[in-house]
Every structure is written in C-alpha cells, then in structure tokens.
PDB file of C-alpha atoms in Angstrom:
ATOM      1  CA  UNK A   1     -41.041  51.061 -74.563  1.00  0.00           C
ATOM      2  CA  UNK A   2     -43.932  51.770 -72.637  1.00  0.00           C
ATOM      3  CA  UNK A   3     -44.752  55.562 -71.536  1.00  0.00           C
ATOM      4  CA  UNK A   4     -43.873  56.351 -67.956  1.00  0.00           C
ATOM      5  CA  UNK A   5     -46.242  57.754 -65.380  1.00  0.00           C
ATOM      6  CA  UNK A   6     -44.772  60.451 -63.176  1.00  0.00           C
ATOM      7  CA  UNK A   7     -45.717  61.191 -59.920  1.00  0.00           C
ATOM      8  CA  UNK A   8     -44.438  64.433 -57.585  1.00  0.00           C
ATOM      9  CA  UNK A   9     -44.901  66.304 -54.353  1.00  0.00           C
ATOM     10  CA  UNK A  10     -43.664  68.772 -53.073  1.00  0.00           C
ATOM     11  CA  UNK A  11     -44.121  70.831 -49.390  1.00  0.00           C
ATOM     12  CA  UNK A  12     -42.405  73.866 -48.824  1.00  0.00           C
ATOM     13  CA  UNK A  13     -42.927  77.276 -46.784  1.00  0.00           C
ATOM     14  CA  UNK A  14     -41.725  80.922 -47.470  1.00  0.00           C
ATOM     15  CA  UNK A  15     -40.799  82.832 -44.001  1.00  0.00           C
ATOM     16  CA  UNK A  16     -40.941  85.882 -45.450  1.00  0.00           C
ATOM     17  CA  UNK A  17     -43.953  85.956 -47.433  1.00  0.00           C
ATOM     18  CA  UNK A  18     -46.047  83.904 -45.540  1.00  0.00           C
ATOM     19  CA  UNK A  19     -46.081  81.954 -42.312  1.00  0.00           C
ATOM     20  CA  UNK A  20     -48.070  79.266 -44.265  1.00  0.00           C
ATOM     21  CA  UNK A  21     -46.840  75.819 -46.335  1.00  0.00           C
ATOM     22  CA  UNK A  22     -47.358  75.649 -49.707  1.00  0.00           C
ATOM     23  CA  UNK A  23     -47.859  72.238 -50.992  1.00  0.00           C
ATOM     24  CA  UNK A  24     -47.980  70.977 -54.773  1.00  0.00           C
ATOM     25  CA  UNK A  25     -48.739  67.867 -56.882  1.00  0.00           C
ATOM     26  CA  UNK A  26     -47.414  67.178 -60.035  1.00  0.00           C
ATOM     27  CA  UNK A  27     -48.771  64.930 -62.588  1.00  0.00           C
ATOM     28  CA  UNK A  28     -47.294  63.628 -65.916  1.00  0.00           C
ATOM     29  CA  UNK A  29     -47.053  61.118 -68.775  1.00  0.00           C
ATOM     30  CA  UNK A  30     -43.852  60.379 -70.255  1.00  0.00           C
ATOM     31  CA  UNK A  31     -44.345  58.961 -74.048  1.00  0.00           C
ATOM     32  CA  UNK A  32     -40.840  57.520 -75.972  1.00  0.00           C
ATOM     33  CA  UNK A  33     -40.899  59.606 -79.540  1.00  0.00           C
ATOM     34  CA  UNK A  34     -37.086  57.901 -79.914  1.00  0.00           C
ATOM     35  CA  UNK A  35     -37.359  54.533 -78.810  1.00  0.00           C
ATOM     36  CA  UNK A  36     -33.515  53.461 -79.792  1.00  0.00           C
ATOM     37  CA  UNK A  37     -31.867  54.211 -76.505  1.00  0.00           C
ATOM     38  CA  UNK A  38     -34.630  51.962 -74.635  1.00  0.00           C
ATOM     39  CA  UNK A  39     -33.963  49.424 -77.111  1.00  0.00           C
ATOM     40  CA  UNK A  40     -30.436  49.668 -76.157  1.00  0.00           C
ATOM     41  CA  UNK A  41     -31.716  49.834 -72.374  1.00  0.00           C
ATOM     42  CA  UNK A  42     -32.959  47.173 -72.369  1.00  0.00           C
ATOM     43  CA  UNK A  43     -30.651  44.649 -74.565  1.00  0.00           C
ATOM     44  CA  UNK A  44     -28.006  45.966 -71.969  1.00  0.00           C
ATOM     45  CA  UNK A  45     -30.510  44.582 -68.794  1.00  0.00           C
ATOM     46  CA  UNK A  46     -31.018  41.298 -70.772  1.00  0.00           C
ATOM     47  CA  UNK A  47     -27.120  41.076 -71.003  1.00  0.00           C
ATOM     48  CA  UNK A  48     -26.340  41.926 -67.493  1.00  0.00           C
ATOM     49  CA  UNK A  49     -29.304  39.364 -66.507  1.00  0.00           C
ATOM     50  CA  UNK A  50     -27.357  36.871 -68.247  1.00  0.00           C
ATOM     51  CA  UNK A  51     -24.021  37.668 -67.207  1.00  0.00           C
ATOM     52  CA  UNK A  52     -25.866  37.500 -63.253  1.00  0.00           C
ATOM     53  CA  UNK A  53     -27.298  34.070 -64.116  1.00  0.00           C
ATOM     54  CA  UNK A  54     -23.408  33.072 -65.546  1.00  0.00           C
ATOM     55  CA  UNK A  55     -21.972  33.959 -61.839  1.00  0.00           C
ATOM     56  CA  UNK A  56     -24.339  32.449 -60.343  1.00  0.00           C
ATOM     57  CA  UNK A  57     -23.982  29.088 -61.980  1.00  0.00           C
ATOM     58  CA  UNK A  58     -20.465  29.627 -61.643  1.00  0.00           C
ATOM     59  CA  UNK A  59     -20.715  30.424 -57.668  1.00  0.00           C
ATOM     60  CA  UNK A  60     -23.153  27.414 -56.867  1.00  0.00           C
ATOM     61  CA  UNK A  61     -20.636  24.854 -59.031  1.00  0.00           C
ATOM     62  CA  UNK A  62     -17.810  26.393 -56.506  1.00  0.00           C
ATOM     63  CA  UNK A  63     -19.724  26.216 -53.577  1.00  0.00           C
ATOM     64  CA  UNK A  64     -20.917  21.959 -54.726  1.00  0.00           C
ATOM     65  CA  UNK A  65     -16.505  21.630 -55.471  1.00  0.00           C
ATOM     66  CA  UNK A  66     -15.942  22.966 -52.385  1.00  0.00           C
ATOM     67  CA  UNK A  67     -18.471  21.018 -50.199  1.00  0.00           C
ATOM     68  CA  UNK A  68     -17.335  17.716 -51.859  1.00  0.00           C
ATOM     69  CA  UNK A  69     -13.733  18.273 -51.407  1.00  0.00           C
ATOM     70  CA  UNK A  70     -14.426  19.370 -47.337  1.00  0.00           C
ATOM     71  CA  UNK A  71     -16.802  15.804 -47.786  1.00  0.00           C
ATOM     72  CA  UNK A  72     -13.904  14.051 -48.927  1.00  0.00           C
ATOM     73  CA  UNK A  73     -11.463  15.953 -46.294  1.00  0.00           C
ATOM     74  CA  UNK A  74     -13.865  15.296 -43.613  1.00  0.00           C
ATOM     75  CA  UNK A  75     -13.715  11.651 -44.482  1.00  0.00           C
ATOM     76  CA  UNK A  76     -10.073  10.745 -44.727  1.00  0.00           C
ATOM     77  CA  UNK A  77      -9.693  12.546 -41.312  1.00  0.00           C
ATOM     78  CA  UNK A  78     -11.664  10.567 -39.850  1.00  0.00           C
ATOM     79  CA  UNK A  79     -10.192   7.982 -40.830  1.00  0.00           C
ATOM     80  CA  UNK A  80      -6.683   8.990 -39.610  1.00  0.00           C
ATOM     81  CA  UNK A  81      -8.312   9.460 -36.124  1.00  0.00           C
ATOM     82  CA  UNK A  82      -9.889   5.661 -36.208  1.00  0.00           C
ATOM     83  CA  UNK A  83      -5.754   4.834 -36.886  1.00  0.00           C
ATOM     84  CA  UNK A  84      -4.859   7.368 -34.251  1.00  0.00           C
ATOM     85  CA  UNK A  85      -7.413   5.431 -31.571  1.00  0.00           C
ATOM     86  CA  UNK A  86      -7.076   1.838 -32.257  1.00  0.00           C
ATOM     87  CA  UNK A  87      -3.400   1.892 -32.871  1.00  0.00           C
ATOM     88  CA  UNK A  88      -1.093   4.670 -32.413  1.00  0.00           C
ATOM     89  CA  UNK A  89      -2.453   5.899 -28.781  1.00  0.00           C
ATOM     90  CA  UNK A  90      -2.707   2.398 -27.503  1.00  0.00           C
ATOM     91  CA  UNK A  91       0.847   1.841 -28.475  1.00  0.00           C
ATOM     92  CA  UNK A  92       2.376   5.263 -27.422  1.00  0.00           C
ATOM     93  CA  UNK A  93       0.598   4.340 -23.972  1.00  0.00           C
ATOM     94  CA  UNK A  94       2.576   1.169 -23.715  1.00  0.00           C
ATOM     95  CA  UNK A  95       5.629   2.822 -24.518  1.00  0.00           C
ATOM     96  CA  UNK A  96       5.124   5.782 -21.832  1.00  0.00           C
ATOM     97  CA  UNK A  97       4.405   2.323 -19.390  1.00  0.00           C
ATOM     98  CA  UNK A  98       7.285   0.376 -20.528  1.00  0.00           C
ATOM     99  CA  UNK A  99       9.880   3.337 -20.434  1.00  0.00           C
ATOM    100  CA  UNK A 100       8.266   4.291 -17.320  1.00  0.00           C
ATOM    101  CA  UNK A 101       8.977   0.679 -15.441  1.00  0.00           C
ATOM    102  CA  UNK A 102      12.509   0.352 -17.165  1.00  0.00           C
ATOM    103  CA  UNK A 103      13.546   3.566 -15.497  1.00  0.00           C
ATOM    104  CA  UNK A 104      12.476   2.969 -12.449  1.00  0.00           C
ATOM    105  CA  UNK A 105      14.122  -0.695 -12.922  1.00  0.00           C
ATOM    106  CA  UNK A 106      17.574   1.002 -14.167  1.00  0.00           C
ATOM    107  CA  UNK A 107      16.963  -1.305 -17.430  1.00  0.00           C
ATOM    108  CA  UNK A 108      17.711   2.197 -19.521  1.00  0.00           C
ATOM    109  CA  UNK A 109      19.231   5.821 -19.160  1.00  0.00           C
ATOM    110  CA  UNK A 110      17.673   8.821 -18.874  1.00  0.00           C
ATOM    111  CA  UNK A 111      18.387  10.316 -22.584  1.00  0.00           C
ATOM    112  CA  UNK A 112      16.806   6.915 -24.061  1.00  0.00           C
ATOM    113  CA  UNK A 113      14.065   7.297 -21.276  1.00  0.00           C
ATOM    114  CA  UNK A 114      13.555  11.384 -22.618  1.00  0.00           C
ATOM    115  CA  UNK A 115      13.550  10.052 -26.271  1.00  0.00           C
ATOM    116  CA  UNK A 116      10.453   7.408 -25.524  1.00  0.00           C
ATOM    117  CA  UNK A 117       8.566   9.641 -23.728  1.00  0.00           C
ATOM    118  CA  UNK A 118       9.349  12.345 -26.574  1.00  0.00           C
ATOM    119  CA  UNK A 119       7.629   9.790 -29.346  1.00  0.00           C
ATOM    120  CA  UNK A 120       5.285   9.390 -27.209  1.00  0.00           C
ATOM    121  CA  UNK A 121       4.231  12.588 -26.135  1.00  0.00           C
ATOM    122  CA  UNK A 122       4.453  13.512 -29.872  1.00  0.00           C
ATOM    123  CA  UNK A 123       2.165  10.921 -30.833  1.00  0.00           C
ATOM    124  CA  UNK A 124      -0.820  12.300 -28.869  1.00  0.00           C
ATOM    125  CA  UNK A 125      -0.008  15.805 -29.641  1.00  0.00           C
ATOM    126  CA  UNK A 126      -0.393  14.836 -33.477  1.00  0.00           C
ATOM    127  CA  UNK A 127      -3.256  12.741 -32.636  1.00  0.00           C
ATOM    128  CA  UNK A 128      -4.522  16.265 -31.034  1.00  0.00           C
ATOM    129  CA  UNK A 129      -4.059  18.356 -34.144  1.00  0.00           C
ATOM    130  CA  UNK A 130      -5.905  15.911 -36.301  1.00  0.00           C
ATOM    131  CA  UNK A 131      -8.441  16.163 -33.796  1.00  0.00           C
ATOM    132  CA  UNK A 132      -8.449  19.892 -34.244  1.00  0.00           C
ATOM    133  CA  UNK A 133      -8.123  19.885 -38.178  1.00  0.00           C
ATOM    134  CA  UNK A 134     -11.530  17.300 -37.995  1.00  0.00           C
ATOM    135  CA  UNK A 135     -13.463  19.565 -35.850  1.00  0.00           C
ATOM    136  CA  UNK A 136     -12.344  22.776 -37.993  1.00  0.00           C
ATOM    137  CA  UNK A 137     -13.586  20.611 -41.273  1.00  0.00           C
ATOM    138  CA  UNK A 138     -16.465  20.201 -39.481  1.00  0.00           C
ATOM    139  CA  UNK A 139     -17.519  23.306 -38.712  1.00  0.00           C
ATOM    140  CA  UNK A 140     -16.577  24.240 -42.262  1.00  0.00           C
ATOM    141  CA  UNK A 141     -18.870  21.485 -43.248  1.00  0.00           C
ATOM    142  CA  UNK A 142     -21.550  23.122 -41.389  1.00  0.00           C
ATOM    143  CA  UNK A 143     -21.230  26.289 -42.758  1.00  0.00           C
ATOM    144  CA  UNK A 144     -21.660  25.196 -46.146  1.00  0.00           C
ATOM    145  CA  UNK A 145     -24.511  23.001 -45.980  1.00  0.00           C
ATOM    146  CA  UNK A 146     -26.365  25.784 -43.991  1.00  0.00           C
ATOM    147  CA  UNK A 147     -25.644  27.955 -46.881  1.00  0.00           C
TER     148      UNK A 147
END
C-alpha cells in the first residue's frame, strides 16, 4: 500500500559512435492509484505465511514422533543386548564347550555336534545384528537431536 521507490543504472558503450561509456541513473516513485490487487497481494502473503507456519508445526510434531519412537527403539534394544550378554552368549559358550568335549570324548556324532555348534554360532550372529541395529538407532538418534 505504500508507494515504491525505484532505483536504476545503467552502463553501456556505442562502438560506432563513440569509443566512450555512457552511463545513466534513473530515479522514480511508484504511487498505488488501484490499491485492490495489493490488497489481494498481500491477503495471499498472510495466507501463505500461515500455511508456512502450518508445515512447520506439522514438521517439528514429526520430527518430536520420530525422536520418541527411535527413544523408545533405542531403549528396548538395549535391553535385548543386556539379555543377549548375561544370558544367551554365556550359554551358547557352554554349549560350543560342551559339544566341543563330547566330540572329542565320542559322547555324540558329528551331525548332532554340527547342529550345537549351528545354535550356537547363530546365537552370536543374532546377538551381532542387534548390535548393529543399536548402533544404527544410535546414530539415527544422533542425527535427530543435532537437528
């Protein structure tokens, strides 16, 4: 609603009439005789400044979701590895020692021998991926709060 104040310069040269640069100013006032389109100018920036604020609210409610739900991942990982340390390693150990001795003893054959040391062996390689999925949560934990 307000007039507008332009501003211009311009720098040019003509090769064939002169070797010299010509240089300009330009001054000038801009007054609103019909001030219904910058009504409507500026209802529309109020409305997009509202519908910015809206995403935003929406984004940081997202981003607070998210970072609980990682929180809350994070956590029951964690506790799965505690499980994974004080019972199921321990106990896949002693069954790699006891299958171990009982072969070399001729207690059992190989296939049941194989099978222990499968469960075994498949115990600490899921005891590695929950490893992996708690440093990956992590990291995603990081990300967010750094945000």
């Amino acid at each position: 609603m307000l007039p507008e104040l332009l501003i211009g310069y311009t720098n040019q040269s003509m090769k064939n009439i002169n070797n010299n640069r010509f240089n300009s100013v330009q001054l000038g006032v801009g007054i609103p005789l019909f001030t219904k389109g910058q009504r409507a100018l500026a209802k529309a920036a109020q409305t997009k400044i509202a519908i910015t604020e809206n995403q935003y609210q929406r984004k940081e409610i997202e981003l607070k979701n998210r970072l609980g739900q990682q929180i809350s991942n994070y956590m029951n990982l964690q506790r799965i590895i505690e499980i994974y340390e004080q019972k199921q390693l321990p106990k896949s150990e002693t069954i790699l020692q006891t299958a171990q001795k009982q072969m070399e003893v001729g207690e059992i054959d190989y296939l049941n021998w194989v099978i222990l040391v499968n469960q075994a062996v498949k115990t600490k390689a899921d005891y590695i991926d929950q490893l992996e999925k708690l440093n990956q949560t992590a990291a995603e934990l990081n990300f967010l709060i750094s945000k």
